[in-house]
PDB file of C-alpha atoms in Angstrom:
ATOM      1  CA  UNK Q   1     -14.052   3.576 -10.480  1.00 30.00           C
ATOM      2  CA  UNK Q   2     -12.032   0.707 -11.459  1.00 31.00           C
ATOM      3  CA  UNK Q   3     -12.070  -2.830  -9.300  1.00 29.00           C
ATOM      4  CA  UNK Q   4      -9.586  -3.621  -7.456  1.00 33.00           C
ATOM      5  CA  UNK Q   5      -6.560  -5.589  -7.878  1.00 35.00           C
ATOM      6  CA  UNK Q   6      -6.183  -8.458  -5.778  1.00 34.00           C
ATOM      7  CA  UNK Q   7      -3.397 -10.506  -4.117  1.00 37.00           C
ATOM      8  CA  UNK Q   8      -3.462 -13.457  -1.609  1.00 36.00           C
ATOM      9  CA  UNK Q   9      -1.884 -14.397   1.927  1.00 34.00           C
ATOM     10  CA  UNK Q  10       1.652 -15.033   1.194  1.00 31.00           C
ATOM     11  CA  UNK Q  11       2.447 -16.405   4.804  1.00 30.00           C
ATOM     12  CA  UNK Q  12       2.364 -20.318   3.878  1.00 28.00           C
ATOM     13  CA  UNK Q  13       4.822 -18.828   1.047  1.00 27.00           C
ATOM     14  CA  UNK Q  14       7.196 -17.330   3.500  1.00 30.00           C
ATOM     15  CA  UNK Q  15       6.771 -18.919   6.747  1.00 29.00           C
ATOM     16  CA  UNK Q  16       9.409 -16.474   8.700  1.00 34.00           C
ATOM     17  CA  UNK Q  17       7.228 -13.916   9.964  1.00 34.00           C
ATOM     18  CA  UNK Q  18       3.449 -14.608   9.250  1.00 36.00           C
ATOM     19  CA  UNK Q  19       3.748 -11.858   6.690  1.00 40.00           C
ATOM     20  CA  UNK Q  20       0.411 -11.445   4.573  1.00 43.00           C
ATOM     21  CA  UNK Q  21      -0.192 -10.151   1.297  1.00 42.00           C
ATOM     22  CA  UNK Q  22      -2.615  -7.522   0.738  1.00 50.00           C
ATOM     23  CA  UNK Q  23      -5.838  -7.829  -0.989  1.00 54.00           C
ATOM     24  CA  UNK Q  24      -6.398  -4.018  -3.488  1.00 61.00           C
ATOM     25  CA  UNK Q  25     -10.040  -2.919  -3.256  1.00 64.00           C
ATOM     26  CA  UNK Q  26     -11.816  -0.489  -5.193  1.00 62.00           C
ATOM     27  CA  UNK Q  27     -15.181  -0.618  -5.523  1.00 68.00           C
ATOM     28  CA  UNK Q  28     -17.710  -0.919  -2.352  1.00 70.00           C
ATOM     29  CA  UNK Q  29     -20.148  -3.074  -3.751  1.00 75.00           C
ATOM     30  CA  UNK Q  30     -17.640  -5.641  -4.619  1.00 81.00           C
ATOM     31  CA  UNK Q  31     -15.806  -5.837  -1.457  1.00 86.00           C
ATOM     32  CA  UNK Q  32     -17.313  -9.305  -0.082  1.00 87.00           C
ATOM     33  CA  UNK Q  33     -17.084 -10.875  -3.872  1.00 85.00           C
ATOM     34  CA  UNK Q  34     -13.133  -9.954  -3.898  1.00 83.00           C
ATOM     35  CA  UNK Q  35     -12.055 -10.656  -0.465  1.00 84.00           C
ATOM     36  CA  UNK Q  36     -14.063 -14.111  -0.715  1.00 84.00           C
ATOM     37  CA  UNK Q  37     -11.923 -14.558  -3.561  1.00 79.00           C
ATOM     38  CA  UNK Q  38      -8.581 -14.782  -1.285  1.00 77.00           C
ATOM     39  CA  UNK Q  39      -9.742 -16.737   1.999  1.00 82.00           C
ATOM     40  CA  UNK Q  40      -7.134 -16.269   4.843  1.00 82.00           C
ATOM     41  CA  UNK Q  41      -6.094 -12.806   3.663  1.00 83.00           C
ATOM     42  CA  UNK Q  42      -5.692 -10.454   6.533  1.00 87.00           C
ATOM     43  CA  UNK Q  43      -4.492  -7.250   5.123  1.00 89.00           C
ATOM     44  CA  UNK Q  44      -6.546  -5.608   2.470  1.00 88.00           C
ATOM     45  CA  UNK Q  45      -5.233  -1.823   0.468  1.00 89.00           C
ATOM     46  CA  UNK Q  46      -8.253   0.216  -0.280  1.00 90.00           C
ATOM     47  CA  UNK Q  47      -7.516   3.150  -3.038  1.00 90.00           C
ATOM     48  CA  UNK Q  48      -8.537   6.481  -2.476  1.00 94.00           C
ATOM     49  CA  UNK Q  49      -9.204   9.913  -3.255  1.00 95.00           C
ATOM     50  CA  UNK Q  50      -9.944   7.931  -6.782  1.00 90.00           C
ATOM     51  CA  UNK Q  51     -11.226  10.647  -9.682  1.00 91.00           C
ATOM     52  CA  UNK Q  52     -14.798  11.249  -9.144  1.00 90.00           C
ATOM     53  CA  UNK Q  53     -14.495   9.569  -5.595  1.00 90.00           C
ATOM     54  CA  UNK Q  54     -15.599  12.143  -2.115  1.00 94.00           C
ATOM     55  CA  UNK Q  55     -14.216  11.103   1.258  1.00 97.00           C
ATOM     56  CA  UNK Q  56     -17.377   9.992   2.239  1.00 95.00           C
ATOM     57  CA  UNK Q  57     -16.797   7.021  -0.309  1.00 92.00           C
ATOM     58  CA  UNK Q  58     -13.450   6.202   0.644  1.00 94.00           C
ATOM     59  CA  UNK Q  59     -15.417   5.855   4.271  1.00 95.00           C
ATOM     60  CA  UNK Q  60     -17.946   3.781   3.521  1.00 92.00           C
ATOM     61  CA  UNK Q  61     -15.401   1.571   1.657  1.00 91.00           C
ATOM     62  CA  UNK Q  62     -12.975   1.591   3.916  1.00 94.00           C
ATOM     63  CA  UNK Q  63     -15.525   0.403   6.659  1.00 94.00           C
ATOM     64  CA  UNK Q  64     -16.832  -2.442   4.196  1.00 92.00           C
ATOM     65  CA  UNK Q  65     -13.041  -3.678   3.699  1.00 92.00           C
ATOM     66  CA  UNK Q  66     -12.558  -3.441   7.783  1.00 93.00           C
ATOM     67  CA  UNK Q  67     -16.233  -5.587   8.771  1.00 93.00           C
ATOM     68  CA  UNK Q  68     -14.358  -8.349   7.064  1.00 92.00           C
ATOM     69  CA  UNK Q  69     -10.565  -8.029   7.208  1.00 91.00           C
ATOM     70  CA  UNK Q  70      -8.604  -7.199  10.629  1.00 91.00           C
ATOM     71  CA  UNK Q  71      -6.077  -4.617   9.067  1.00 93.00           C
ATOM     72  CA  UNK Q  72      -6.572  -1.977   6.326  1.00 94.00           C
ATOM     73  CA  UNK Q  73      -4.382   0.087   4.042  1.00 94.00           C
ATOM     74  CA  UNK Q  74      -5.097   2.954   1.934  1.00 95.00           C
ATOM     75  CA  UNK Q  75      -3.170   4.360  -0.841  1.00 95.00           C
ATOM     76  CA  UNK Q  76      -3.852   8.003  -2.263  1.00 96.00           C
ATOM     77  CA  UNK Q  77      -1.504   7.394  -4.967  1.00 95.00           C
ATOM     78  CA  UNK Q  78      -0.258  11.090  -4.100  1.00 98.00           C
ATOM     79  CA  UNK Q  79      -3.535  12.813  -4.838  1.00 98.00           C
ATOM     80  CA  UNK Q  80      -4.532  14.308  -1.944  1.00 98.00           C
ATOM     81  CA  UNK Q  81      -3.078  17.885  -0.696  1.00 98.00           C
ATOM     82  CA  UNK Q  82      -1.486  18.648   3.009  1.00 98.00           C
ATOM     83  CA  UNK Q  83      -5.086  19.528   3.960  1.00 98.00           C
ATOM     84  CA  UNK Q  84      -6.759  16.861   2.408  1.00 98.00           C
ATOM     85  CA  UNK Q  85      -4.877  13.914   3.905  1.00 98.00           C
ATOM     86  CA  UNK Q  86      -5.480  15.203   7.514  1.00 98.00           C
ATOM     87  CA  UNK Q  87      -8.489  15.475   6.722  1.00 98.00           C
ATOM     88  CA  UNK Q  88      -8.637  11.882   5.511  1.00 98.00           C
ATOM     89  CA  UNK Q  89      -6.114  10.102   8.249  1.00 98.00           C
ATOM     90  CA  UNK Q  90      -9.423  11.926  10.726  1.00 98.00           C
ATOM     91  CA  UNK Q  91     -12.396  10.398   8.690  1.00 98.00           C
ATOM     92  CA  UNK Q  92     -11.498   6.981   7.856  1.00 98.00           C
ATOM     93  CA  UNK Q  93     -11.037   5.562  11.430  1.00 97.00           C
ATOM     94  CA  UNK Q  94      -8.111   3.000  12.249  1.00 97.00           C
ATOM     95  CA  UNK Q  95      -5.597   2.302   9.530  1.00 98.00           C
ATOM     96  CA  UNK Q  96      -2.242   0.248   8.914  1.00 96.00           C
ATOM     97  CA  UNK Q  97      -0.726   3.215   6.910  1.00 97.00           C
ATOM     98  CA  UNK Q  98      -1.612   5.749   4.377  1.00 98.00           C
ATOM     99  CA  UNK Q  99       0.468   5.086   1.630  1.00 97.00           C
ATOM    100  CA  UNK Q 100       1.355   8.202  -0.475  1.00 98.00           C
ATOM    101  CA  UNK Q 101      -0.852  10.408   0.531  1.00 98.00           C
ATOM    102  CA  UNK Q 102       0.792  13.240  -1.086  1.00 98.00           C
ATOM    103  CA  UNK Q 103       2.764  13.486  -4.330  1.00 98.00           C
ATOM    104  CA  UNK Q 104       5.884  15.431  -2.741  1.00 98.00           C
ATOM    105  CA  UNK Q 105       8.213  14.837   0.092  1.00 98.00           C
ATOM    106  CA  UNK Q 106       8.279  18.178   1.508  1.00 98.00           C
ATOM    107  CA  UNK Q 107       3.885  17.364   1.471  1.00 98.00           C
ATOM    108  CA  UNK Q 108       4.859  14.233   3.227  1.00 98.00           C
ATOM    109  CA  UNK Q 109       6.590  15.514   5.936  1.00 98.00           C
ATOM    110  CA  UNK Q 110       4.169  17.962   6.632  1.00 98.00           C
ATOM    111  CA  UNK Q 111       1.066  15.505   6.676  1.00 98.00           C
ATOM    112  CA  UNK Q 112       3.397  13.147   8.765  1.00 98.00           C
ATOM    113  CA  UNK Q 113       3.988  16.221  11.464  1.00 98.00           C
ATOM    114  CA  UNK Q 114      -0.189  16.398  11.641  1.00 98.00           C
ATOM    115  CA  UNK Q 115      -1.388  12.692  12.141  1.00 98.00           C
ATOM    116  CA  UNK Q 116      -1.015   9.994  13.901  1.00 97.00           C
ATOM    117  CA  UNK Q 117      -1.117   7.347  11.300  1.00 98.00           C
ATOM    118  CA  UNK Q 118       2.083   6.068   9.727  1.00 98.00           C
ATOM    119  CA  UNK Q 119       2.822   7.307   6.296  1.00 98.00           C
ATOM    120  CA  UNK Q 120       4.631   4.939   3.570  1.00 98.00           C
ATOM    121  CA  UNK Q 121       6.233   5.934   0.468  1.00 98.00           C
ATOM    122  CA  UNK Q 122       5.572   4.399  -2.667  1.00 96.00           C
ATOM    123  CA  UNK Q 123       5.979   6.678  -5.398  1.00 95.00           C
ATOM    124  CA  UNK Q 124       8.790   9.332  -3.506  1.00 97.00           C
ATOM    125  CA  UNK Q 125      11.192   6.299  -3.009  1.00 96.00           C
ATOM    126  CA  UNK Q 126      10.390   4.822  -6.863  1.00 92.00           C
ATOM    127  CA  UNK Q 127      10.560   7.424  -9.140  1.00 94.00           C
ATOM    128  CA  UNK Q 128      13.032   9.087  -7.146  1.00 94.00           C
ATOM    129  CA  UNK Q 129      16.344  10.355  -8.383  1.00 92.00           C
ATOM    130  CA  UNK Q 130      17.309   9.783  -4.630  1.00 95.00           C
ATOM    131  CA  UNK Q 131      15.211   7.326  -3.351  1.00 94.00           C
ATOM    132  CA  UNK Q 132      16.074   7.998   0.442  1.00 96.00           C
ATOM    133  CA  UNK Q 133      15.635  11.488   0.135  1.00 97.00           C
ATOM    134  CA  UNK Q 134      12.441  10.539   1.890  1.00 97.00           C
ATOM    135  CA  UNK Q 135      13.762   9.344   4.656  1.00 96.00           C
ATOM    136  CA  UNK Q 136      16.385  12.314   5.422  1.00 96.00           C
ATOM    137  CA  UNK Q 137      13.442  14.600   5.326  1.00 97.00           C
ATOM    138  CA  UNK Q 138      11.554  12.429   8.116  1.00 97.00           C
ATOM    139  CA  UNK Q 139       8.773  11.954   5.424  1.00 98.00           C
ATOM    140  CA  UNK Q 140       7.582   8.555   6.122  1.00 98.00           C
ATOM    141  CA  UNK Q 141       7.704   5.614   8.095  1.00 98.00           C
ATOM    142  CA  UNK Q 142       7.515   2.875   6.319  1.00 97.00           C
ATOM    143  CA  UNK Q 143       9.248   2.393   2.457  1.00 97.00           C
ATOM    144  CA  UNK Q 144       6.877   0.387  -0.293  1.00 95.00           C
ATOM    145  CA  UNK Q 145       9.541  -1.623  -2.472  1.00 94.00           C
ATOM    146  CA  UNK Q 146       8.633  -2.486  -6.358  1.00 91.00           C
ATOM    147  CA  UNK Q 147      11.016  -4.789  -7.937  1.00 90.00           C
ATOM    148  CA  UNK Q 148      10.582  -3.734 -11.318  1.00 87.00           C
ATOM    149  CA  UNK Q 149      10.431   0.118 -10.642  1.00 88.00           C
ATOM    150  CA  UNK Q 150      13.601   0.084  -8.602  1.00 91.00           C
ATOM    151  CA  UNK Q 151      15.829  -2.015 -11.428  1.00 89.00           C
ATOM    152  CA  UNK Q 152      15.842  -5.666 -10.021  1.00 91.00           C
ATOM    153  CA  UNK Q 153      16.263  -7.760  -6.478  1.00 93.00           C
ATOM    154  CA  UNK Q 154      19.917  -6.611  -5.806  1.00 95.00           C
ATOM    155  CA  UNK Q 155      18.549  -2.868  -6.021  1.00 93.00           C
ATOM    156  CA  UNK Q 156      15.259  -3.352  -4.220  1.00 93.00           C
ATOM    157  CA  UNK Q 157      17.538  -5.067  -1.386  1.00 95.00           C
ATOM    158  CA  UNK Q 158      20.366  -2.397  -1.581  1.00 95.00           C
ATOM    159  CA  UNK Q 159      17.777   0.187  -0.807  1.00 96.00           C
ATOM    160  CA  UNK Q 160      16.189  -1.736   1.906  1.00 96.00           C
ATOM    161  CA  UNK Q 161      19.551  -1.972   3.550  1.00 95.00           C
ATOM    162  CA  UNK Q 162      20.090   1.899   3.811  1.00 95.00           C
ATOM    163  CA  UNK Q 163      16.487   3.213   3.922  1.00 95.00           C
ATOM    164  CA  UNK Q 164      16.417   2.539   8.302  1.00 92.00           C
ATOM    165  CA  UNK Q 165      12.595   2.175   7.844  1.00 96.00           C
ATOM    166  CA  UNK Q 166      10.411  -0.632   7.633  1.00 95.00           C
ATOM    167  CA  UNK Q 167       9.726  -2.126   4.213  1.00 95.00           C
ATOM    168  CA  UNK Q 168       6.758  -3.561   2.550  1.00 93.00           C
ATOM    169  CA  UNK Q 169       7.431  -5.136  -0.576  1.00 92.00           C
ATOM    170  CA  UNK Q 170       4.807  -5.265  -3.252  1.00 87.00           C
ATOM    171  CA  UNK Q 171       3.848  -4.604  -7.073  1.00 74.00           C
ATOM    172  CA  UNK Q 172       2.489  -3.308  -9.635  1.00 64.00           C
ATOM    173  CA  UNK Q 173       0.279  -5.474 -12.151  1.00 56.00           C
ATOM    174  CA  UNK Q 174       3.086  -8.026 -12.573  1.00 54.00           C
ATOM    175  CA  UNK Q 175       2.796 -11.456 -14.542  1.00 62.00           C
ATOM    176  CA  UNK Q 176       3.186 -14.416 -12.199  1.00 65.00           C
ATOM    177  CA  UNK Q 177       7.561 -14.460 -13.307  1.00 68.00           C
ATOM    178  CA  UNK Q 178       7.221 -10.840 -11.095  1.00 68.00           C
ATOM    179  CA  UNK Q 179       5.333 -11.470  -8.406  1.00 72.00           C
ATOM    180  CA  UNK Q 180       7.520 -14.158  -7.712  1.00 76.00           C
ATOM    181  CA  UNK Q 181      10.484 -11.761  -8.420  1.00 80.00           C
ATOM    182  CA  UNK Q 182       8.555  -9.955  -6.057  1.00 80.00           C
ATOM    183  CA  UNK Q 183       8.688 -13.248  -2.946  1.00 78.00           C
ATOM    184  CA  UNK Q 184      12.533 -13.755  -3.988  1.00 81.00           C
ATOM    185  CA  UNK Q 185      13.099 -10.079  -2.327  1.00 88.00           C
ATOM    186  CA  UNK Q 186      10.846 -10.424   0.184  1.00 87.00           C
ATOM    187  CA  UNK Q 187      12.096 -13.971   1.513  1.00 86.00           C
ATOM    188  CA  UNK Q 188      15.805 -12.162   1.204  1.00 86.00           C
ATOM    189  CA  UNK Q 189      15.043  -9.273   3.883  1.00 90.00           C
ATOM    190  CA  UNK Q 190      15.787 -10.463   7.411  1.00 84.00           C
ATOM    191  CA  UNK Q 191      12.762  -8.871   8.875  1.00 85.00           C
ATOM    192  CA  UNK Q 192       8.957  -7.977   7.841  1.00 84.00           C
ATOM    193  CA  UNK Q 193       7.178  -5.878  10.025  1.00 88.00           C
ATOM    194  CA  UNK Q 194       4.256  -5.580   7.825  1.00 88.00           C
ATOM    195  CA  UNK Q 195       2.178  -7.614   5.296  1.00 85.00           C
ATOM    196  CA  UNK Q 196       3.920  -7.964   1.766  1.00 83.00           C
ATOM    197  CA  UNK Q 197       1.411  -6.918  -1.506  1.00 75.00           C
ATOM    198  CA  UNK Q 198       1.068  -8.251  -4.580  1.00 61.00           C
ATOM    199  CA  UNK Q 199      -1.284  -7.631  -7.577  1.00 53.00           C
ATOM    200  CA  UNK Q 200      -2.642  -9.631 -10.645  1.00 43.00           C
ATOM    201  CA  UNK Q 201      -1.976  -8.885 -14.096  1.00 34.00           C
ATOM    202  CA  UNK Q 202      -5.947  -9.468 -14.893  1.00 33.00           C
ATOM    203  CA  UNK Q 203      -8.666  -7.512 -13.137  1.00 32.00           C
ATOM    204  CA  UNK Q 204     -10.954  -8.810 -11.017  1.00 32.00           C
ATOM    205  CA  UNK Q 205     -14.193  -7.173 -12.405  1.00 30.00           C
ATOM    206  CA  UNK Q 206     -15.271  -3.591 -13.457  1.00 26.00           C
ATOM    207  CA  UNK Q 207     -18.096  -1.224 -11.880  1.00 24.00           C
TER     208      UNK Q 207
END
């Protein structure tokens, strides 16, 4: 599997609402060399159900990320199925949010009726002709806002204003201009529930 991409605590950025940025892990074995990379980072998004990956990995990586950071993430990147993301909310223990679990809404809403985890939409509000489909259909609980995806600030904020969910603002593997495109949205929004994520346009390593 690929490394993970990695992005720091923005709260000294921010300073409103102790908001942290997330910290992308792929690989086990590198957990401790990433996450001493970013010192103070309290949120860390673990991808899974990666190509070649079991659930027993995402575990055991999963449990890695949580011995040293407080509060975990994972994003499926919509490859699991209905079954498979109960399945997976079960096994991997206390989490944040499972991001995407599934690639539909309709598969969102279902996994949503089954757990008790929250489920946020990255992909169903993004490449969505009707980006709050998702939330009409009770599909998810919290949004996950790209600036570049969505067409700018002005849209990323316009959607924030109607989507009567959460937000988490993040990003895909911007330069340095968009990631801080991606604070300028963030420090717009007059609330942050949850820690804001960021990536790096260069990789931190390769397994």
């Amino acid at each position: 599997p690929r490394a993970g991409e990695a992005g720091q605590d923005l709260g000294h950025l921010r300073g409103r609402n102790g908001g942290n940025g997330g910290v992308d892990v792929d690989a086990r074995p590198q957990v401790p060399e990433i996450l001493a990379r970013f010192p103070g980072a309290r949120t860390a998004k673990v991808k899974v159900a990666e190509p070649g990956q079991t659930l027993d990995d995402d575990v055991a990586r999963v449990d890695a990320v949580r011995a040293l950071v407080p509060t975990v993430r994972v994003d499926a990147n919509g490859a699991w199925t209905v079954a498979q993301a109960v399945e997976g909310a079960k096994a991997l223990g206390p989490l944040e949010y499972i991001e995407q679990p599934c690639a539909t809404v309709d598969e969102l809403a279902q996994v949503r009726r089954q757990i008790d985890v929250p489920i946020a939409a990255d992909e169903s509000i993004r490449k969505a002709s009707d980006p709050l489909a998702v939330v009409r259909a009770g599909a998810a609980d919290i949004a996950v806002l790209k600036v570049a995806p969505l067409g700018g600030i002005s849209a990323l904020l316009t959607i924030a204003g109607q989507i009567d969910i959460p937000v988490v603002v993040s990003s895909a593997l911007d330069s340095a201009v968009g990631i801080a495109t991606g604070l300028a949205a963030a420090s717009a929004l007059p609330r942050l529930d949850h820690a804001c994520g960021r990536s790096e346009e260069r990789r931190v390593g390769k397994v």
